[in-house]
């Protein structure tokens, strides 16, 4: 527990004559718990005997609660992204994958994230659509958003049509750190459109 951890650290620091910094929970008089940031430096007499320590303690309860709330929100968001039926991905400025959810991995026929992490998306895009995809990536890192439909050949050879919407992802300083893309598989829609087109073309030839 925190009490034993603190005592062990005190003993270790005093024995080695070094200072310490640690965080621990404490119980208030009303029974509620808070967090302290404790810093200290042991003092010793000329003969090496322990003579106490100089230190400070700062109540960091609000900070800890904010960190816990942020971690909880990030956990919920990750759960939502992981279960999202459409591809959710992050690309760096070179078009390399940094993150991708299971739905996206399935679209690319990747068995796991490590198969695609750090690799560019362009090589699996059918060549005629690569320039447009690369232009979209550049525009996102210039602060714009955009959409594109293109055909890919998965890692196991399956051809699919994908429709992606891409936006810039920014950090707290407003700097663009990644491309956030939401992509859906529109292969079936394309097949239906092609079938309708062919049907209409036959009708026109007959007429």
Short mmCIF file of N, CA, C and O in Angstrom, two decimals, residues 108-174:
data_model
loop_
_atom_site.label_atom_id
_atom_site.label_comp_id
_atom_site.label_asym_id
_atom_site.label_seq_id
_atom_site.Cartn_x
_atom_site.Cartn_y
_atom_site.Cartn_z
N UNK A 108 -7.85 -3.87 -45.15
CA UNK A 108 -6.55 -4.00 -45.81
C UNK A 108 -6.04 -5.44 -45.78
O UNK A 108 -4.96 -5.71 -46.30
N UNK A 109 -6.82 -6.33 -45.16
CA UNK A 109 -6.45 -7.74 -45.03
C UNK A 109 -5.16 -7.92 -44.23
O UNK A 109 -4.35 -8.79 -44.51
N UNK A 110 -5.01 -7.08 -43.21
CA UNK A 110 -3.86 -7.19 -42.30
C UNK A 110 -4.27 -8.02 -41.09
O UNK A 110 -5.37 -7.86 -40.56
N UNK A 111 -3.40 -8.91 -40.65
CA UNK A 111 -3.71 -9.77 -39.51
C UNK A 111 -3.56 -9.03 -38.19
O UNK A 111 -4.17 -9.40 -37.18
N UNK A 112 -2.74 -7.99 -38.16
CA UNK A 112 -2.52 -7.21 -36.94
C UNK A 112 -1.98 -5.84 -37.32
O UNK A 112 -1.58 -5.61 -38.47
N UNK A 113 -1.96 -4.94 -36.35
CA UNK A 113 -1.52 -3.57 -36.60
C UNK A 113 -0.06 -3.50 -37.02
O UNK A 113 0.32 -2.66 -37.84
N UNK A 114 0.77 -4.39 -36.49
CA UNK A 114 2.20 -4.34 -36.79
C UNK A 114 2.48 -4.58 -38.27
O UNK A 114 3.55 -4.20 -38.76
N UNK A 115 1.56 -5.22 -38.97
CA UNK A 115 1.76 -5.45 -40.40
C UNK A 115 1.70 -4.16 -41.21
O UNK A 115 2.28 -4.09 -42.30
N UNK A 116 1.00 -3.16 -40.69
CA UNK A 116 0.84 -1.92 -41.45
C UNK A 116 1.41 -0.69 -40.75
O UNK A 116 1.62 0.34 -41.39
N UNK A 117 1.65 -0.78 -39.45
CA UNK A 117 2.17 0.40 -38.73
C UNK A 117 3.55 0.79 -39.29
O UNK A 117 4.43 -0.03 -39.48
N UNK A 118 3.68 2.09 -39.56
CA UNK A 118 4.94 2.60 -40.10
C UNK A 118 5.08 2.43 -41.60
O UNK A 118 6.10 2.81 -42.17
N UNK A 119 4.04 1.88 -42.24
CA UNK A 119 4.10 1.68 -43.69
C UNK A 119 3.14 2.62 -44.40
O UNK A 119 2.09 2.97 -43.87
N UNK A 120 3.49 3.00 -45.62
CA UNK A 120 2.67 3.91 -46.39
C UNK A 120 1.46 3.19 -46.97
O UNK A 120 1.53 2.00 -47.30
N UNK A 121 0.36 3.92 -47.10
CA UNK A 121 -0.86 3.35 -47.65
C UNK A 121 -0.80 3.29 -49.18
O UNK A 121 -1.35 2.37 -49.80
N UNK A 122 -0.10 4.24 -49.80
CA UNK A 122 -0.10 4.36 -51.27
C UNK A 122 0.18 3.06 -52.02
O UNK A 122 -0.48 2.80 -53.04
N UNK A 123 1.14 2.23 -51.60
CA UNK A 123 1.45 1.03 -52.39
C UNK A 123 0.29 0.07 -52.60
O UNK A 123 0.29 -0.68 -53.58
N UNK A 124 -0.70 0.06 -51.72
CA UNK A 124 -1.83 -0.86 -51.91
C UNK A 124 -2.98 -0.20 -52.68
O UNK A 124 -3.95 -0.86 -53.01
N UNK A 125 -2.84 1.09 -52.96
CA UNK A 125 -3.85 1.79 -53.75
C UNK A 125 -3.60 1.52 -55.23
O UNK A 125 -2.44 1.55 -55.69
N UNK A 126 -4.65 1.24 -55.98
CA UNK A 126 -4.51 1.04 -57.42
C UNK A 126 -3.83 2.28 -58.01
O UNK A 126 -4.21 3.42 -57.70
N UNK A 127 -2.77 2.09 -58.83
CA UNK A 127 -1.91 3.20 -59.28
C UNK A 127 -2.63 4.45 -59.76
O UNK A 127 -2.18 5.56 -59.47
N UNK A 128 -3.72 4.32 -60.48
CA UNK A 128 -4.36 5.51 -61.04
C UNK A 128 -4.93 6.44 -59.97
O UNK A 128 -5.19 7.62 -60.22
N UNK A 129 -5.13 5.92 -58.75
CA UNK A 129 -5.70 6.74 -57.67
C UNK A 129 -4.65 7.26 -56.69
O UNK A 129 -4.96 8.05 -55.81
N UNK A 130 -3.40 6.81 -56.84
CA UNK A 130 -2.36 7.22 -55.89
C UNK A 130 -2.10 8.72 -55.88
O UNK A 130 -1.98 9.32 -54.81
N UNK A 131 -1.97 9.37 -57.04
CA UNK A 131 -1.73 10.82 -57.01
C UNK A 131 -2.81 11.59 -56.25
O UNK A 131 -2.51 12.52 -55.50
N UNK A 132 -4.07 11.20 -56.43
CA UNK A 132 -5.16 11.90 -55.74
C UNK A 132 -5.08 11.66 -54.23
O UNK A 132 -5.33 12.58 -53.44
N UNK A 133 -4.73 10.44 -53.84
CA UNK A 133 -4.61 10.15 -52.41
C UNK A 133 -3.47 10.94 -51.78
O UNK A 133 -3.60 11.49 -50.69
N UNK A 134 -2.34 11.00 -52.47
CA UNK A 134 -1.19 11.75 -51.96
C UNK A 134 -1.50 13.24 -51.90
O UNK A 134 -1.07 13.94 -50.97
N UNK A 135 -2.27 13.73 -52.86
CA UNK A 135 -2.67 15.14 -52.85
C UNK A 135 -3.60 15.42 -51.67
O UNK A 135 -3.50 16.47 -51.02
N UNK A 136 -4.49 14.47 -51.38
CA UNK A 136 -5.38 14.62 -50.23
C UNK A 136 -4.59 14.68 -48.94
O UNK A 136 -4.85 15.51 -48.06
N UNK A 137 -3.59 13.81 -48.82
CA UNK A 137 -2.75 13.79 -47.61
C UNK A 137 -2.04 15.13 -47.44
O UNK A 137 -2.01 15.70 -46.34
N UNK A 138 -1.47 15.66 -48.52
CA UNK A 138 -0.78 16.95 -48.43
C UNK A 138 -1.74 18.06 -48.01
O UNK A 138 -1.40 18.91 -47.17
N UNK A 139 -2.95 18.06 -48.57
CA UNK A 139 -3.90 19.13 -48.26
C UNK A 139 -4.33 19.08 -46.80
O UNK A 139 -4.55 20.12 -46.17
N UNK A 140 -4.45 17.86 -46.25
CA UNK A 140 -4.83 17.74 -44.83
C UNK A 140 -3.75 18.35 -43.95
O UNK A 140 -4.05 19.05 -42.97
N UNK A 141 -2.48 18.12 -44.27
CA UNK A 141 -1.40 18.69 -43.46
C UNK A 141 -1.20 20.17 -43.73
O UNK A 141 -0.40 20.82 -43.06
N UNK A 142 -1.95 20.70 -44.69
CA UNK A 142 -2.00 22.15 -44.89
C UNK A 142 -3.20 22.76 -44.16
O UNK A 142 -3.47 23.95 -44.28
N UNK A 143 -3.96 21.90 -43.45
CA UNK A 143 -5.08 22.37 -42.66
C UNK A 143 -6.44 22.21 -43.28
O UNK A 143 -7.43 22.72 -42.74
N UNK A 144 -6.52 21.50 -44.39
CA UNK A 144 -7.81 21.32 -45.06
C UNK A 144 -8.35 19.92 -44.80
O UNK A 144 -7.65 19.04 -44.34
N UNK A 145 -9.62 19.73 -45.10
CA UNK A 145 -10.23 18.41 -45.03
C UNK A 145 -10.67 18.02 -46.44
O UNK A 145 -10.75 18.87 -47.33
N UNK A 146 -10.94 16.74 -46.64
CA UNK A 146 -11.34 16.32 -47.98
C UNK A 146 -11.82 14.89 -48.00
O UNK A 146 -11.74 14.17 -46.99
N UNK A 147 -12.32 14.47 -49.14
CA UNK A 147 -12.85 13.12 -49.30
C UNK A 147 -12.38 12.55 -50.62
O UNK A 147 -12.07 13.30 -51.56
N UNK A 148 -12.32 11.22 -50.69
CA UNK A 148 -11.84 10.57 -51.91
C UNK A 148 -12.35 9.14 -51.95
O UNK A 148 -12.38 8.45 -50.93
N UNK A 149 -12.75 8.70 -53.14
CA UNK A 149 -13.09 7.30 -53.37
C UNK A 149 -11.98 6.70 -54.22
O UNK A 149 -11.53 7.33 -55.20
N UNK A 150 -11.52 5.52 -53.87
CA UNK A 150 -10.42 4.90 -54.59
C UNK A 150 -10.45 3.39 -54.42
O UNK A 150 -11.14 2.86 -53.54
N UNK A 151 -9.71 2.71 -55.25
CA UNK A 151 -9.67 1.26 -55.21
C UNK A 151 -8.34 0.79 -54.63
O UNK A 151 -7.29 1.37 -54.91
N UNK A 152 -8.39 -0.25 -53.81
CA UNK A 152 -7.17 -0.80 -53.20
C UNK A 152 -7.09 -2.29 -53.50
O UNK A 152 -8.09 -2.94 -53.83
N UNK A 153 -5.89 -2.81 -53.38
CA UNK A 153 -5.66 -4.25 -53.45
C UNK A 153 -5.09 -4.65 -52.10
O UNK A 153 -3.99 -4.24 -51.72
N UNK A 154 -5.87 -5.41 -51.32
CA UNK A 154 -5.46 -5.79 -49.97
C UNK A 154 -4.21 -6.64 -49.93
O UNK A 154 -3.72 -7.11 -50.96
N UNK A 155 -3.69 -6.83 -48.74
CA UNK A 155 -2.44 -7.58 -48.57
C UNK A 155 -2.57 -9.03 -49.02
O UNK A 155 -1.56 -9.69 -49.30
N UNK A 156 -3.81 -9.53 -49.12
CA UNK A 156 -4.03 -10.90 -49.59
C UNK A 156 -4.64 -10.94 -50.98
O UNK A 156 -5.13 -11.98 -51.43
N UNK A 157 -4.64 -9.80 -51.65
CA UNK A 157 -5.03 -9.76 -53.05
C UNK A 157 -6.45 -9.35 -53.38
O UNK A 157 -6.81 -9.25 -54.55
N UNK A 158 -7.29 -9.10 -52.39
CA UNK A 158 -8.68 -8.72 -52.66
C UNK A 158 -8.78 -7.25 -53.06
O UNK A 158 -8.20 -6.38 -52.40
N UNK A 159 -9.51 -6.99 -54.13
CA UNK A 159 -9.73 -5.61 -54.58
C UNK A 159 -10.98 -5.06 -53.91
O UNK A 159 -12.01 -5.74 -53.88
N UNK A 160 -10.89 -3.85 -53.41
CA UNK A 160 -12.02 -3.20 -52.76
C UNK A 160 -12.07 -1.73 -53.17
O UNK A 160 -11.04 -1.11 -53.42
N UNK A 161 -13.29 -1.22 -53.16
CA UNK A 161 -13.48 0.22 -53.30
C UNK A 161 -13.69 0.82 -51.92
O UNK A 161 -14.49 0.31 -51.14
N UNK A 162 -12.97 1.88 -51.63
CA UNK A 162 -13.08 2.55 -50.34
C UNK A 162 -13.43 4.01 -50.55
O UNK A 162 -13.03 4.63 -51.54
N UNK A 163 -14.14 4.56 -49.59
CA UNK A 163 -14.48 5.99 -49.60
C UNK A 163 -13.99 6.55 -48.27
O UNK A 163 -14.38 6.07 -47.20
N UNK A 164 -13.11 7.54 -48.33
CA UNK A 164 -12.51 8.06 -47.10
C UNK A 164 -12.76 9.56 -46.95
O UNK A 164 -12.82 10.30 -47.93
N UNK A 165 -12.94 9.97 -45.71
CA UNK A 165 -13.03 11.39 -45.36
C UNK A 165 -11.88 11.68 -44.41
O UNK A 165 -11.72 10.99 -43.40
N UNK A 166 -11.07 12.67 -44.73
CA UNK A 166 -9.86 12.94 -43.96
C UNK A 166 -9.85 14.36 -43.43
O UNK A 166 -10.23 15.31 -44.13
N UNK A 167 -9.41 14.50 -42.18
CA UNK A 167 -9.32 15.81 -41.53
C UNK A 167 -8.01 15.91 -40.77
O UNK A 167 -7.42 14.89 -40.39
N UNK A 168 -7.50 17.12 -40.53
CA UNK A 168 -6.28 17.26 -39.74
C UNK A 168 -6.55 17.05 -38.25
O UNK A 168 -7.57 17.51 -37.73
N UNK A 169 -5.64 16.36 -37.59
CA UNK A 169 -5.71 16.17 -36.14
C UNK A 169 -4.67 17.10 -35.52
O UNK A 169 -3.49 17.05 -35.90
N UNK A 170 -5.09 17.92 -34.58
CA UNK A 170 -4.20 18.93 -33.99
C UNK A 170 -3.94 18.65 -32.51
O UNK A 170 -4.78 18.07 -31.82
N UNK A 171 -2.77 19.09 -32.04
CA UNK A 171 -2.47 18.97 -30.62
C UNK A 171 -2.97 20.22 -29.89
O UNK A 171 -3.60 21.09 -30.49
N UNK A 172 -2.68 20.31 -28.59
CA UNK A 172 -3.19 21.43 -27.78
C UNK A 172 -2.64 22.77 -28.24
O UNK A 172 -3.22 23.82 -27.97
N UNK A 173 -1.49 22.75 -28.95
CA UNK A 173 -0.90 23.99 -29.44
C UNK A 173 -1.44 24.37 -30.82
O UNK A 173 -1.04 25.39 -31.39
N UNK A 174 -2.35 23.55 -31.34
CA UNK A 174 -2.92 23.85 -32.65
C UNK A 174 -2.11 23.32 -33.82
O UNK A 174 -2.45 23.57 -34.98
#
